[in-house]
Coordinates of C-alpha atoms (C1' of nucleotides) in Angstrom, one line a residue:
Chain A
M1 CA 12.4 9.2 -9.1
D2 CA 12.3 6.6 -6.4
P3 CA 10.4 7.0 -3.2
Q4 CA 13.6 7.2 -1.1
A5 CA 14.9 10.2 -3.0
L6 CA 11.4 11.8 -2.8
A7 CA 11.3 11.2 0.9
A8 CA 14.7 12.8 1.3
L9 CA 13.6 15.9 -0.6
I10 CA 10.4 16.2 1.4
A11 CA 12.4 15.9 4.6
Q12 CA 14.3 19.0 3.5
C13 CA 11.0 20.8 2.9
V14 CA 9.7 19.7 6.3
E15 CA 12.9 20.9 7.9
K16 CA 12.6 24.3 6.2
Q17 CA 9.0 24.7 7.3
L18 CA 9.8 23.7 10.9
K19 CA 12.6 26.3 11.0
A20 CA 10.2 28.9 9.6
H21 CA 7.9 28.1 12.5
G22 CA 10.7 28.2 15.0
A23 CA 10.7 24.5 15.9
E24 CA 13.9 22.7 16.6
D25 CA 13.4 19.1 15.9
A26 CA 14.1 18.0 12.3
P27 CA 12.3 14.8 11.3
T28 CA 14.2 11.8 10.2
L29 CA 13.4 10.0 6.9
I30 CA 11.2 7.5 8.8
D31 CA 9.0 10.3 9.9
I32 CA 8.1 11.1 6.3
A33 CA 6.4 7.7 6.1
L34 CA 5.8 7.9 2.4
E35 CA 3.1 5.5 1.6
R36 CA 1.3 4.4 -1.5
P37 CA -2.4 5.4 -1.2
R38 CA -5.0 2.7 -1.8
S39 CA -7.0 4.9 -4.0
A40 CA -5.6 6.2 -7.3
E41 CA -7.3 9.5 -6.8
H42 CA -4.8 10.2 -4.0
G43 CA -1.9 10.3 -6.3
D44 CA 1.3 8.2 -6.5
W45 CA 2.5 8.8 -2.9
A46 CA 1.1 10.2 0.3
T47 CA 2.6 11.4 3.5
S48 CA 1.0 12.1 6.9
V49 CA 4.2 13.9 8.1
A50 CA 2.3 17.2 8.5
L51 CA 0.0 15.6 11.0
K52 CA 2.9 14.3 13.0
V53 CA 5.1 17.4 13.2
A54 CA 2.5 20.1 13.2
K55 CA 2.3 20.0 17.0
S56 CA 6.0 20.8 17.4
A57 CA 5.6 23.7 15.0
G58 CA 2.7 25.0 17.0
V59 CA 0.3 25.3 14.1
P60 CA -2.8 23.4 13.0
P61 CA -1.9 20.3 10.9
R62 CA -3.8 21.5 7.9
D63 CA -2.0 24.8 7.8
F64 CA 1.3 23.2 8.1
A65 CA 0.4 20.8 5.3
L66 CA -0.7 23.6 3.0
A67 CA 2.6 25.4 3.5
L68 CA 4.6 22.2 3.1
A69 CA 2.6 21.2 -0.1
R70 CA 3.6 24.5 -1.7
D71 CA 7.3 23.5 -1.2
V72 CA 6.7 20.0 -2.3
V73 CA 5.0 20.9 -5.6
A74 CA 7.9 23.0 -6.5
L75 CA 10.2 20.0 -6.4
E76 CA 11.5 18.8 -9.7
G77 CA 9.5 15.8 -11.0
V78 CA 6.5 16.5 -8.8
A79 CA 3.4 17.3 -10.8
Q80 CA 0.9 17.8 -7.9
A81 CA 0.9 18.0 -4.2
E82 CA -2.6 18.3 -2.7
V83 CA -3.6 18.6 0.9
A84 CA -6.5 16.2 1.8
G85 CA -8.4 15.4 4.9
P86 CA -6.9 16.5 8.2
G87 CA -3.5 17.1 6.6
F88 CA -2.4 14.4 4.3
I89 CA -0.3 15.4 1.3
N90 CA -1.1 13.5 -1.8
I91 CA 1.7 13.7 -4.3
T92 CA 1.5 12.9 -8.0
L93 CA 4.8 12.6 -10.0
E94 CA 5.3 13.7 -13.5
A95 CA 5.1 10.6 -15.8
G96 CA 8.7 11.1 -16.9
A97 CA 10.0 11.3 -13.3
A98 CA 8.1 8.2 -12.2
G99 CA 9.0 6.2 -15.3
E100 CA 12.7 6.7 -14.7
L101 CA 12.4 4.0 -12.1
V102 CA 11.9 1.5 -14.9
S103 CA 15.4 2.0 -16.1
T104 CA 16.7 1.9 -12.6
I105 CA 15.1 -1.5 -12.1
L106 CA 16.5 -2.9 -15.4
Q107 CA 19.9 -1.5 -14.5
Q108 CA 20.0 -3.1 -11.0
G109 CA 18.5 -6.4 -12.2
E110 CA 18.6 -9.0 -9.5
S111 CA 19.9 -6.6 -7.0
Y112 CA 16.9 -4.3 -7.2
G113 CA 15.3 -4.6 -3.8
H114 CA 18.6 -5.2 -2.0
G115 CA 19.5 -2.5 0.5
D116 CA 21.6 -1.6 3.5
A117 CA 18.9 -0.9 6.1
L118 CA 20.1 -3.7 8.3
A119 CA 23.8 -3.4 7.4
G120 CA 26.1 -4.2 10.2
Q121 CA 23.7 -6.5 12.0
T122 CA 24.9 -10.0 12.6
I123 CA 21.9 -12.2 13.1
N124 CA 21.5 -15.9 13.9
V125 CA 18.2 -17.4 12.8
E126 CA 17.4 -20.8 14.3
F127 CA 14.5 -22.7 13.0
V128 CA 13.0 -26.2 12.4
S129 CA 15.5 -27.7 14.9
A130 CA 13.5 -31.0 14.9
N131 CA 14.6 -33.9 17.0
P132 CA 16.6 -36.3 14.8
T133 CA 14.3 -39.1 15.9
G134 CA 11.9 -39.0 13.0
P135 CA 10.9 -37.4 9.8
L136 CA 10.0 -33.7 9.4
H137 CA 6.2 -33.1 9.6
I138 CA 3.9 -30.4 8.5
G139 CA 4.7 -28.1 11.4
H140 CA 8.4 -28.2 10.5
T141 CA 7.4 -27.6 6.9
R142 CA 5.9 -24.3 7.9
W143 CA 8.9 -23.2 9.9
A144 CA 11.2 -24.3 7.1
A145 CA 9.4 -22.2 4.6
L146 CA 9.0 -19.2 6.9
G147 CA 12.5 -19.3 8.4
D148 CA 14.2 -19.7 5.1
S149 CA 12.3 -16.8 3.6
L150 CA 13.0 -14.7 6.6
V151 CA 16.7 -15.4 6.2
R152 CA 16.6 -14.4 2.6
V153 CA 14.7 -11.2 3.4
L154 CA 17.1 -10.2 6.2
R155 CA 20.0 -10.7 3.9
S156 CA 18.4 -8.7 1.2
A157 CA 18.0 -5.9 3.7
G158 CA 21.7 -5.9 4.3
A159 CA 22.1 -8.0 7.5
E160 CA 24.7 -10.7 7.9
V161 CA 22.7 -13.8 8.6
T162 CA 23.5 -17.3 9.6
S163 CA 20.7 -19.9 9.4
E164 CA 21.0 -22.6 12.0
F165 CA 19.5 -26.0 12.9
Y166 CA 19.9 -27.1 16.5
V167 CA 20.1 -30.9 16.5
N168 CA 18.8 -32.3 19.8
D169 CA 21.0 -35.3 19.6
A170 CA 21.7 -35.7 23.3
G171 CA 19.3 -36.8 26.1
A172 CA 17.0 -39.7 26.9
Q173 CA 14.9 -39.4 23.8
M174 CA 17.9 -40.6 21.7
D175 CA 18.2 -43.7 23.8
T176 CA 14.5 -44.3 23.4
F177 CA 15.0 -43.8 19.7
G178 CA 17.8 -46.4 19.7
A179 CA 15.7 -48.8 21.8
S180 CA 12.8 -48.4 19.4
I181 CA 14.9 -49.2 16.4
L182 CA 16.5 -52.1 18.1
A183 CA 13.1 -53.5 19.1
A184 CA 12.1 -53.4 15.4
I185 CA 15.3 -55.1 14.4
V186 CA 14.8 -58.0 16.8
D187 CA 11.0 -58.0 16.2
E188 CA 10.0 -57.1 19.7
P189 CA 7.2 -54.7 20.7
A190 CA 8.3 -51.0 20.9
P191 CA 9.4 -49.9 24.4
E192 CA 6.9 -47.9 26.4
N193 CA 6.9 -44.2 25.3
G194 CA 9.0 -45.4 22.4
Y195 CA 8.8 -44.3 18.8
H196 CA 6.6 -46.2 16.5
G197 CA 5.3 -45.5 13.1
S198 CA 6.4 -47.2 10.0
Y199 CA 9.6 -45.1 9.6
I200 CA 11.1 -46.9 12.6
K201 CA 10.8 -50.2 10.8
D202 CA 12.4 -48.7 7.7
L203 CA 15.2 -47.3 9.8
A204 CA 15.6 -50.7 11.5
Q205 CA 16.1 -52.4 8.2
R206 CA 18.7 -49.8 7.1
V207 CA 20.5 -50.1 10.4
L208 CA 20.6 -53.8 10.1
A209 CA 21.9 -53.7 6.5
Q210 CA 24.6 -51.3 7.6
E211 CA 25.5 -53.1 10.9
P212 CA 24.5 -56.7 10.4
D213 CA 26.5 -57.8 13.5
I214 CA 24.3 -55.7 15.8
V215 CA 22.3 -58.7 16.8
S216 CA 25.3 -60.4 18.5
L217 CA 26.3 -57.4 20.7
A218 CA 25.5 -56.9 24.3
K219 CA 22.2 -55.2 25.0
D220 CA 23.6 -51.8 25.9
D221 CA 25.9 -51.8 22.9
Q222 CA 23.0 -52.8 20.7
I223 CA 21.0 -49.8 21.8
A224 CA 23.9 -47.4 21.4
L225 CA 24.7 -48.7 17.9
A226 CA 21.1 -48.6 16.8
R227 CA 20.8 -45.1 18.2
D228 CA 23.9 -43.7 16.6
T229 CA 23.5 -45.5 13.3
G230 CA 19.8 -44.6 13.2
Y231 CA 20.6 -41.0 14.1
A232 CA 23.0 -40.6 11.2
L233 CA 20.5 -42.0 8.8
Q234 CA 17.6 -39.9 10.1
L235 CA 19.6 -36.7 10.2
A236 CA 20.7 -37.3 6.6
D237 CA 17.1 -37.8 5.7
I238 CA 16.1 -34.5 7.3
K239 CA 18.9 -32.7 5.5
A240 CA 17.8 -34.2 2.2
S241 CA 14.1 -33.3 2.8
L242 CA 15.1 -29.7 3.5
A243 CA 17.4 -29.5 0.6
A244 CA 14.7 -30.7 -1.7
F245 CA 12.5 -28.1 -0.2
G246 CA 15.0 -25.4 -1.1
V247 CA 16.1 -24.8 2.4
E248 CA 19.8 -24.7 3.3
F249 CA 21.3 -24.2 6.7
G250 CA 24.6 -22.6 7.3
V251 CA 25.2 -24.4 10.6
W252 CA 23.9 -27.8 11.9
F253 CA 24.6 -27.4 15.6
S254 CA 24.9 -30.7 17.6
E255 CA 23.7 -30.6 21.1
R256 CA 26.2 -33.3 22.0
T257 CA 29.1 -30.8 21.5
L258 CA 27.8 -28.9 24.4
H259 CA 28.1 -31.9 26.7
E260 CA 31.6 -33.0 25.5
K261 CA 34.4 -32.5 28.0
D262 CA 37.5 -30.6 26.9
A263 CA 41.1 -31.3 28.1
S264 CA 40.4 -29.9 31.5
G265 CA 37.4 -32.1 32.0
L266 CA 34.8 -29.3 31.6
S267 CA 32.1 -29.1 29.0
L268 CA 30.6 -26.0 27.5
I269 CA 27.6 -26.4 29.8
D270 CA 29.9 -26.4 32.8
G271 CA 31.4 -23.2 31.6
S272 CA 28.1 -21.6 30.9
L273 CA 26.8 -22.3 34.4
E274 CA 29.8 -20.4 35.8
R275 CA 29.2 -17.5 33.4
L276 CA 25.6 -17.2 34.4
R277 CA 26.5 -17.4 38.1
A278 CA 28.8 -14.5 37.5
G279 CA 25.7 -12.6 36.3
G280 CA 24.1 -12.9 39.7
H281 CA 20.9 -14.7 38.6
V282 CA 21.9 -18.2 39.7
F283 CA 21.3 -19.6 43.2
D284 CA 21.4 -23.0 45.0
E285 CA 18.4 -24.5 46.7
D286 CA 17.5 -28.0 47.8
D287 CA 20.8 -29.3 46.5
A288 CA 19.9 -28.2 43.0
V289 CA 21.1 -25.1 41.0
W290 CA 18.5 -22.7 39.8
V291 CA 18.3 -19.7 37.5
R292 CA 16.1 -16.9 38.8
T293 CA 14.2 -16.6 35.5
T294 CA 11.4 -14.9 37.5
D295 CA 13.6 -11.8 37.3
F296 CA 12.8 -11.7 33.6
G297 CA 9.1 -12.4 33.6
D298 CA 9.0 -16.2 33.9
D299 CA 6.3 -17.5 36.2
K300 CA 8.7 -19.7 38.2
D301 CA 12.4 -20.2 38.6
R302 CA 14.1 -23.0 36.6
V303 CA 16.4 -25.7 37.6
I304 CA 19.5 -25.8 35.6
R305 CA 21.3 -28.7 37.5
R306 CA 19.4 -31.2 39.4
A307 CA 20.1 -32.4 42.9
N308 CA 21.6 -35.5 41.4
G309 CA 24.2 -33.4 39.6
V310 CA 22.7 -34.0 36.1
Y311 CA 22.0 -30.9 34.0
T312 CA 18.6 -30.2 32.7
Y313 CA 17.7 -29.5 29.1
F314 CA 17.7 -25.8 30.2
A315 CA 21.4 -26.0 30.8
A316 CA 22.0 -27.0 27.2
D317 CA 19.8 -24.1 26.1
A318 CA 22.0 -21.8 28.1
A319 CA 25.2 -23.1 26.7
Y320 CA 23.8 -23.0 23.2
Y321 CA 22.7 -19.4 23.7
L322 CA 26.2 -18.4 24.9
S323 CA 27.7 -20.3 22.0
K324 CA 25.8 -18.1 19.7
T325 CA 27.1 -15.0 21.5
D326 CA 30.6 -16.4 21.4
R327 CA 30.3 -16.9 17.6
G328 CA 29.6 -13.2 17.2
F329 CA 25.8 -13.0 16.8
A330 CA 24.5 -9.9 18.5
K331 CA 21.0 -10.8 17.6
K332 CA 19.5 -14.3 18.0
I333 CA 16.2 -15.1 16.4
Y334 CA 14.4 -18.3 17.5
L335 CA 11.5 -19.5 15.4
L336 CA 9.5 -21.8 17.7
G337 CA 6.2 -23.7 17.4
A338 CA 3.3 -22.6 19.5
D339 CA 3.9 -25.7 21.7
H340 CA 7.1 -24.1 22.8
H341 CA 5.8 -20.7 23.8
G342 CA 6.4 -21.5 27.4
Y343 CA 10.1 -21.1 26.6
I344 CA 9.9 -17.4 25.8
H345 CA 10.4 -16.2 29.3
R346 CA 13.1 -18.6 30.2
L347 CA 15.0 -18.0 27.0
K348 CA 14.8 -14.3 27.5
A349 CA 15.9 -14.8 31.1
L350 CA 19.0 -16.6 29.7
A351 CA 19.9 -13.5 27.7
G352 CA 19.4 -11.4 30.8
A353 CA 21.4 -13.7 33.1
A354 CA 24.2 -13.7 30.5
G355 CA 24.4 -9.9 30.9
E356 CA 22.7 -9.2 27.6
D357 CA 19.6 -7.3 26.8
P358 CA 16.6 -9.6 26.6
E359 CA 14.8 -7.0 24.6
K360 CA 17.5 -6.6 22.0
N361 CA 19.7 -9.6 21.8
I362 CA 17.1 -12.3 21.6
E363 CA 13.9 -12.5 19.6
I364 CA 11.5 -15.4 19.8
L365 CA 8.9 -15.8 17.0
I366 CA 6.1 -18.1 17.9
G367 CA 4.3 -19.8 15.0
Q368 CA 0.8 -21.2 15.2
L369 CA -0.1 -24.6 13.9
V370 CA -1.0 -25.6 10.4
S371 CA -3.7 -28.0 9.6
I372 CA -4.9 -29.5 6.3
N373 CA -8.6 -30.1 6.1
G374 CA -8.9 -29.6 9.8
A375 CA -6.7 -32.6 10.7
K376 CA -4.0 -31.9 13.3
L377 CA -1.0 -34.1 13.3
S378 CA 1.2 -35.4 15.9
K379 CA 4.7 -36.5 15.5
R380 CA 4.7 -39.4 18.0
A381 CA 1.5 -40.8 16.6
G382 CA 1.7 -43.0 13.6
N383 CA -0.4 -40.7 11.4
I384 CA 2.1 -37.9 10.8
I385 CA 2.1 -36.1 7.5
E386 CA 5.6 -35.8 6.3
L387 CA 7.2 -32.8 4.6
D388 CA 8.4 -35.1 1.8
D389 CA 4.8 -36.3 1.1
L390 CA 3.5 -32.8 1.1
R391 CA 6.2 -31.7 -1.3
E392 CA 5.5 -34.5 -3.7
W393 CA 1.8 -33.9 -3.4
L394 CA 1.6 -30.2 -3.8
G395 CA 5.0 -29.2 -5.2
V396 CA 7.7 -27.0 -3.6
D397 CA 6.4 -23.8 -5.1
A398 CA 2.8 -24.1 -4.0
L399 CA 3.8 -25.4 -0.6
R400 CA 6.4 -22.8 0.1
Y401 CA 4.4 -19.9 -1.2
S402 CA 1.2 -20.9 0.7
L403 CA 3.1 -21.2 3.9
A404 CA 5.1 -18.0 3.5
R405 CA 2.1 -15.9 2.6
Y406 CA 0.7 -15.9 6.1
P407 CA 2.1 -14.3 9.3
A408 CA 3.7 -16.9 11.6
D409 CA 1.3 -16.2 14.4
S410 CA -1.8 -16.8 12.4
P411 CA -3.4 -20.2 12.8
L412 CA -3.5 -21.7 9.3
S413 CA -5.6 -24.3 7.6
L414 CA -4.7 -25.1 4.1
D415 CA -7.1 -26.4 1.5
P416 CA -5.2 -28.9 -0.7
E417 CA -7.7 -28.5 -3.5
I418 CA -6.9 -24.8 -3.8
L419 CA -3.1 -25.3 -3.7
T420 CA -3.3 -27.5 -6.8
K421 CA -5.6 -25.3 -8.7
R422 CA -4.3 -23.2 -11.6
S423 CA -6.4 -20.1 -11.3
N424 CA -7.0 -17.0 -9.2
D425 CA -7.9 -19.1 -6.2
N426 CA -4.3 -20.1 -5.9
P427 CA -2.1 -17.0 -5.4
V428 CA 1.2 -18.7 -6.3
F429 CA -0.1 -19.5 -9.8
Y430 CA -1.5 -16.0 -10.1
V431 CA 1.9 -14.5 -9.4
Q432 CA 3.9 -17.1 -11.3
Y433 CA 1.6 -16.6 -14.3
A434 CA 2.1 -12.9 -14.2
H435 CA 5.9 -13.5 -14.4
A436 CA 5.5 -16.0 -17.2
R437 CA 3.3 -13.5 -19.0
T438 CA 6.1 -10.9 -18.9
H439 CA 8.3 -13.4 -20.7
Q440 CA 5.6 -14.2 -23.2
V441 CA 5.1 -10.5 -23.9
A442 CA 8.9 -10.1 -24.3
R443 CA 9.1 -13.0 -26.7
N444 CA 6.2 -11.7 -28.8
A445 CA 7.8 -8.2 -28.8
A446 CA 11.1 -9.6 -30.0
A447 CA 9.3 -11.6 -32.8
S448 CA 7.5 -8.5 -34.0
G449 CA 10.5 -6.2 -33.9
V450 CA 9.8 -4.3 -30.7
S451 CA 13.3 -4.0 -29.3
G452 CA 13.0 -1.7 -26.3
D453 CA 16.0 0.4 -27.5
T454 CA 14.0 3.6 -27.2
F455 CA 12.9 4.6 -23.7
D456 CA 10.9 7.7 -23.1
P457 CA 9.3 7.4 -19.6
S458 CA 7.0 10.4 -20.3
L459 CA 5.1 8.1 -22.6
L460 CA 4.0 5.9 -19.7
S461 CA 1.0 8.0 -18.9
E462 CA -1.8 5.5 -18.7
P463 CA -3.4 5.3 -15.2
S464 CA -2.6 1.5 -15.2
E465 CA 1.0 2.4 -16.0
A466 CA 1.3 4.9 -13.2
A467 CA -0.2 2.4 -10.7
L468 CA 2.2 -0.4 -11.9
I469 CA 5.3 1.8 -11.7
S470 CA 4.6 3.1 -8.2
S471 CA 4.0 -0.5 -7.0
L472 CA 7.4 -1.5 -8.5
A473 CA 9.0 1.5 -6.8
D474 CA 7.7 0.1 -3.5
F475 CA 9.6 -3.1 -3.6
P476 CA 12.7 -2.0 -1.7
R477 CA 10.6 -0.6 1.1
I478 CA 8.6 -3.8 1.3
V479 CA 11.8 -5.8 1.7
V480 CA 13.0 -3.6 4.5
Q481 CA 9.7 -3.7 6.2
A482 CA 9.5 -7.5 5.9
A483 CA 13.0 -7.7 7.4
Q484 CA 12.5 -5.3 10.3
L485 CA 9.1 -6.8 11.3
R486 CA 10.4 -10.4 10.6
E487 CA 7.4 -10.9 8.4
P488 CA 8.3 -12.4 5.0
H489 CA 4.6 -12.8 4.2
R490 CA 4.6 -9.1 3.3
V491 CA 6.6 -9.9 0.2
A492 CA 4.1 -12.5 -0.9
R493 CA 1.2 -10.1 -0.4
Y494 CA 3.1 -7.4 -2.3
L495 CA 3.8 -9.7 -5.2
E496 CA 0.1 -10.5 -5.5
E497 CA -0.5 -6.8 -5.8
V498 CA 2.1 -6.3 -8.4
A499 CA 0.8 -9.3 -10.3
A500 CA -2.7 -7.8 -10.2
L501 CA -1.5 -4.4 -11.5
F502 CA 0.5 -6.1 -14.2
H503 CA -2.4 -8.2 -15.4
R504 CA -4.5 -5.0 -15.5
W505 CA -1.9 -3.1 -17.4
Y506 CA -1.5 -6.0 -19.8
D507 CA -5.2 -5.8 -20.4
Q508 CA -5.2 -2.1 -21.2
A509 CA -1.9 -1.3 -22.9
R510 CA -0.2 -3.2 -25.6
V511 CA 3.6 -3.8 -26.0
T512 CA 3.4 -5.1 -29.5
P513 CA 1.2 -3.1 -31.9
Q514 CA -2.0 -4.6 -33.0
G515 CA -2.3 -5.9 -36.6
D516 CA -0.4 -3.8 -39.1
D517 CA -0.1 -0.8 -36.8
P518 CA 3.5 0.7 -36.9
I519 CA 5.9 0.2 -34.0
E520 CA 6.2 3.5 -32.1
P521 CA 8.4 4.7 -29.2
V522 CA 5.6 3.9 -26.8
H523 CA 5.9 0.2 -27.6
H524 CA 9.6 0.1 -27.0
T525 CA 9.1 2.0 -23.7
R526 CA 6.3 -0.4 -22.6
L527 CA 8.6 -3.3 -23.2
S528 CA 11.0 -1.9 -20.7
L529 CA 8.1 -1.6 -18.2
N530 CA 7.1 -5.1 -18.9
N531 CA 10.6 -6.3 -18.3
A532 CA 10.9 -4.3 -15.1
A533 CA 7.7 -5.9 -13.8
G534 CA 9.1 -9.3 -14.6
Q535 CA 12.3 -8.4 -12.7
V536 CA 10.5 -7.4 -9.6
L537 CA 8.3 -10.5 -9.6
R538 CA 11.4 -12.7 -10.1
N539 CA 13.3 -10.9 -7.3
G540 CA 10.3 -11.2 -5.0
L541 CA 9.6 -14.9 -5.7
S542 CA 13.3 -15.6 -5.1
L543 CA 13.0 -14.2 -1.6
L544 CA 10.3 -16.7 -0.9
G545 CA 12.2 -19.6 -2.4
V546 CA 9.7 -20.0 -5.2
S547 CA 10.6 -20.5 -8.8
A548 CA 9.8 -17.9 -11.5
P549 CA 8.9 -19.9 -14.6
E550 CA 9.3 -18.3 -18.0
R551 CA 6.5 -20.3 -19.5
M552 CA 3.5 -22.0 -18.0
Chain B
rG1 C1' -5.1 -21.5 38.5
rC2 C1' -1.0 -19.1 35.6
rC3 C1' 1.3 -18.1 30.7
rC4 C1' 1.2 -17.5 25.1
rU5 C1' -1.3 -16.8 20.4
rC6 C1' -5.7 -15.7 17.9
rG7 C1' -10.9 -13.3 17.2
rU8 C1' -11.8 -8.5 10.6
rA9 C1' -17.2 -10.0 4.6
rG10 C1' -20.8 -16.5 3.9
rC11 C1' -15.4 -19.0 3.5
rU12 C1' -9.7 -18.5 3.6
rC13 C1' -7.2 -14.4 5.2
rA14 C1' -4.5 -9.2 4.5
rG15 C1' -4.2 -4.5 6.9
rC16 C1' 3.6 0.3 9.4
rG17 C1' -1.5 4.9 14.9
rG18 C1' -4.1 7.8 9.6
rA19 C1' -8.3 9.2 4.6
rU20 C1' -14.7 5.8 2.6
rA21 C1' -11.4 -1.2 6.6
rG22 C1' -9.1 -4.5 1.6
rA23 C1' -7.9 -9.2 -1.5
rG24 C1' -9.2 -14.0 -3.4
rC25 C1' -13.1 -17.5 -3.3
rA26 C1' -18.4 -18.0 -3.1
rG27 C1' -23.1 -15.0 -5.3
rA28 C1' -24.8 -11.4 -9.6
rA29 C1' -23.6 -9.1 -14.5
rG30 C1' -20.1 -8.4 -18.5
rA31 C1' -15.3 -8.7 -21.9
rC32 C1' -11.9 -13.8 -26.0
rU33 C1' -11.1 -12.9 -35.0
rU34 C1' -6.2 -12.4 -27.7
rC35 C1' 0.5 -10.0 -26.7
rU36 C1' -1.6 -17.0 -23.3
rA37 C1' -9.3 -15.3 -21.0
rA38 C1' -4.3 -19.6 -16.2
rU39 C1' -6.7 -12.9 -17.5
rC40 C1' -9.6 -8.4 -17.0
rU41 C1' -14.1 -5.1 -15.9
rU42 C1' -18.5 -4.0 -12.9
rU43 C1' -21.4 -5.5 -8.6
rU44 C1' -23.6 -7.7 -3.8
rG45 C1' -21.7 -8.5 1.1
rG46 C1' -18.6 -5.6 7.7
rC47 C1' -21.7 -3.3 15.5
rC48 C1' -13.1 -5.0 12.8
rG49 C1' -15.7 -10.4 19.6
rC50 C1' -17.6 -6.9 23.9
rA51 C1' -16.5 -2.7 27.3
rG52 C1' -13.3 1.0 28.9
rG53 C1' -8.5 4.0 28.4
rU54 C1' -4.4 6.7 25.8
rU55 C1' -4.4 9.9 21.2
rC56 C1' -5.8 15.4 16.9
rG57 C1' -7.0 10.4 15.1
rA58 C1' -7.5 3.2 17.4
rU59 C1' -9.1 -2.7 13.4
rU60 C1' -3.9 -1.3 15.0
rC61 C1' -1.3 0.6 21.5
rC62 C1' -3.0 -0.4 27.0
rU63 C1' -6.6 -2.7 30.7
rG64 C1' -10.7 -5.8 31.8
rC65 C1' -14.3 -9.4 30.1
rC66 C1' -16.2 -13.2 26.5
rG67 C1' -14.9 -17.0 22.9
rA68 C1' -11.1 -20.5 20.3
rG69 C1' -6.5 -23.0 20.2
rG70 C1' -1.9 -24.2 22.7
rG71 C1' 1.3 -24.7 27.0
rC72 C1' 2.6 -25.5 32.3
rG73 C1' 7.8 -31.0 34.9
rC74 C1' 14.6 -31.4 39.2
rC75 C1' 11.0 -34.7 31.0
rA76 C1' 13.7 -34.0 26.5

RNA sequence: GCCCUCGUAGCUCAGCGGAUAGAGCAGAAGACUUCUAAUCUUUUGGCCGCAGGUUCGAUUCCUGCCGAGGGCGCCA
């Protein structure tokens, strides 16, 4: 029996008890809040539903729990239902009923963990969105790992998700970028506030190789050519870095397309301003056009078009936001670095000014900085640490896993020595090793004639087996939770728990008989449990973009 | 000055308003003629920054304070 089915049955029991006490409100499935107790003495599953609904029934929680427990224990497959503490109900399943889950997992295979909790939601997740003026650095690396895992988790929960990279390819920084490359080509010092760092010199050489005639052009044309050629090269590098990191984007959205005039001479930005004006949150003052973002919690109103008629960056943000709406995304998720947190109010204000609900249609996840060995890194400075270097140094798996196992808002300092260790210190190896071990066990089983063709779940009666099974049963719920809370790190933490329970079980129960002992049904049955554990570990790692090796 | 995030074991960090606050590492003691010991078992270690509030119940939600980091533009 899986927890969802159990929760549904308990919901019926609760409903019955509520009616018996004359209360009207029937609880939803969420109210059951079936959870896995930390302590094994508390059974396989526990619910605090009695504490929550007792008030509406007008009886003390413990009395309600006692009555409810009598109904629950009568359910098929339930071995025990005990009331503990103020009114918790601790449920122990019969070994056979719990073990059935193993065949469910093996049947569903890769799709075990997929669900429809977020079905019908169309979500746009924008992340990384680095300026195409330089290589991706360690901060981008964190957002790439986190954002991509979030996308996978959301999809697994049934949402329709598009991952998107906003390319800031318009604006003065692009000209500075072009001028910086040009300076390197003609061997002049970099312009003030320009980009330096050795990658500019590399780009300059590649631009020169591609456009050898650039030196003979007029100055403005030189800058434009250096800019556009360098941009194409740099963006291709960024795409290649992300692809090597296992991160794919559905849409690469160019900011320039927002500025382009259509046949009637109007750009998307022009149109957006008029749409916002219609919403009533736009006003004119000092010859400039403003959005009253203070209506939505911003600390000051924002200029969207300057007195000189030029749009601000905020105008492009507005047009971009509306573009997402026009492309059918009801929910827009932005993953931004901590240095962009000042954008929260103005972005939410955009949603409000556009006539949408800032609480529902837009979500902004702010991520804290990462450091390695306490060193913080700056993009403009020459000492950036690149994603590519990190990947080659630590490997995709260790890097992605380490970055995805912490919540985005937790400041993070990684220890490179731990990331390269092959032991318990390093959680990615611990989890991957557990997965490899399931394959090793299966290989040994096959070699000694344990086929798994007999499956009798009532034989899975060891405490370590019950613990492993109920953790495997929890996977779909963990995925939904990670999706709803936008916290993919929950998957990683869960996998570490499954790995620990698997290792413990491996230590205590054998799949292949020892020595000359005969092969018995329990061995076949345990092979199925072993394989189910491997499946869950594999499915979970895949949500994090981490490989699941069969041998280590 | 205003805004955002964070403050949990010696360290790095988990913790969906619930039970005795957890994991790994570090410290102590054990288990290898092994299904790979890359593992497992036992154990030491906490005013959950401080003070109030809401609640049957607060590490969790709210307010204030203290501390750490980051950010404030008619820049992009």
